[in-house]
Amino acid sequence: MAIIAHMHLTEQPFDLSRHVPLQRALFELSIIEALATKAGPPYEQFVKDAIADAGVEDLHQEIIAGIQDGPWWIDLSADELSSKIFNELERPPFADAGTKRSIRWSALGVRWSVEFDNTYADTLVGERLAATAQIILADLALRDPVLLPGAVTFSVAAGTPTSEMDFQHQQGSDGARWEVVLPSIHIRDRDEYDRIARETLAVVHCAVREASVLPDERLESMLFEALDAGVLSNILFGVPFDIAYADSTKADDFARIPRSERSLVVDDGRTPAPGPILSFPETAGLGYSVEDGIRQAATRYETIPRLLRSTLPSLRRDYHFQETVQALRADGWLDWQILVAVFNVAANARMRSSPPPRSAEEAQRLQERFLAPEPADDPLDPSIFAPGLLHEALMMSLGSTLHNWGLAIPVNGVHPEALRELLSRRYNYGVDDASHIDPFEPSSN
């Protein structure tokens, strides 16, 4: 399709000296043809016919003839060449020749996937959604939506031309999953094009919102900035993806494309590495400053010992807890992290007998009790502050740390490990510290 577009849209399209991208495309086409020939049916004849239909046979042969010492792939078997392509491109060759399609890429720390049945109707809406998502993410990369590391998968199907868009969110162990139905385009009308583009954009926007820790109003503002900058025009680019695809590949031609259940190489689910602009941002996150990080640490050193007025003195005298402190420090824990974990274990232990709140007022009272100082002279048993429980408590406290930076946990929750990675890499979590007296030293009593 790209080569056909080149032939129609560029001046002197057959002049290789003027069109370096065409040289690269034809070189890659040569590798595709070599693999198809080595693999045999159903790939071989289809690729040869595609080269002939594109009218680039002579250019293709010119590229092969110009390879010094001959093509490097001559002596490779089909399996060897397939594996080499997979290792270099990080996607299996002929991945679109099966009964299922999966388009994968990485952007802003998230592994994105669009999955659909390899039918004509589903391919039109599936590739449209993938193209829209990639355009939106490229624009948002310039604005920093502060996405959590993880995975987002769209499972897409085509609706009828008059059906309504529908999408549902599911949270799985491997990340967020969206079940999406997108209507197909049934009339060639500008208003219809805009409607389809906006509905597809809405699906991507909701997925980004669920992956972002920005407050809703900040993310909405970011999206409006993108719209004002013309991102919708980039999505349409004259005509919607569906129309451009349908004009170049008719339904009957698509149906004649051979399919194979046999993959040349097993797809292990890897995702191609992103380019520099789309890599996980290594810059400081929105609202972060070293001064604020140190101030937050100092506040914890000042506040938490007062809240643990009964339990902390007891822990300072406990030999086993002192060993735990030393082990956690050796693992890289800062003292304020240990304090936060101890406080959460203690507060949860005291709240265990409280019934769930039945109203906003009851929830507020429980929160106030949670953050209140312990009763005097009522220490908790030191044995409950085991390393495993402390680690769990620290992970559960990450949401509070996120709020300290003016950020918000997505409505459908978050994986603590993803949250910790974000805070560590963009908010210096576990690095920023303040000078302090050892809160666990026995002589501190």
Coordinates of C-alpha atoms in Angstrom, one line a residue, residues 52-54 61 73 79 91 109 116 129 135 158 169 247 291 314 317 338 347 361 364 388 431:
A52 CA 3.6 -7.4 -10.1
D53 CA 0.4 -5.6 -9.2
A54 CA 2.3 -2.7 -7.7
Q61 CA 15.3 -6.5 -9.4
W73 CA 19.7 -14.1 3.0
D79 CA 13.1 -20.8 9.8
R91 CA 7.2 -8.8 15.4
G109 CA 5.9 3.3 29.1
F116 CA -9.2 -8.4 16.0
L129 CA -8.3 2.3 16.0
I135 CA -1.4 9.5 16.3
A158 CA -16.9 -4.1 13.6
H169 CA -13.2 -1.8 30.5
D247 CA -10.1 2.2 -2.1
E291 CA 12.7 20.6 47.5
S314 CA 8.1 -0.6 72.1
R317 CA 13.3 -2.1 72.4
I338 CA 9.9 2.1 57.2
A347 CA -3.4 1.8 62.0
E361 CA -19.9 10.8 56.9
Q364 CA -14.8 10.5 56.9
G388 CA 6.3 -9.2 54.4
V431 CA 15.7 8.6 46.9

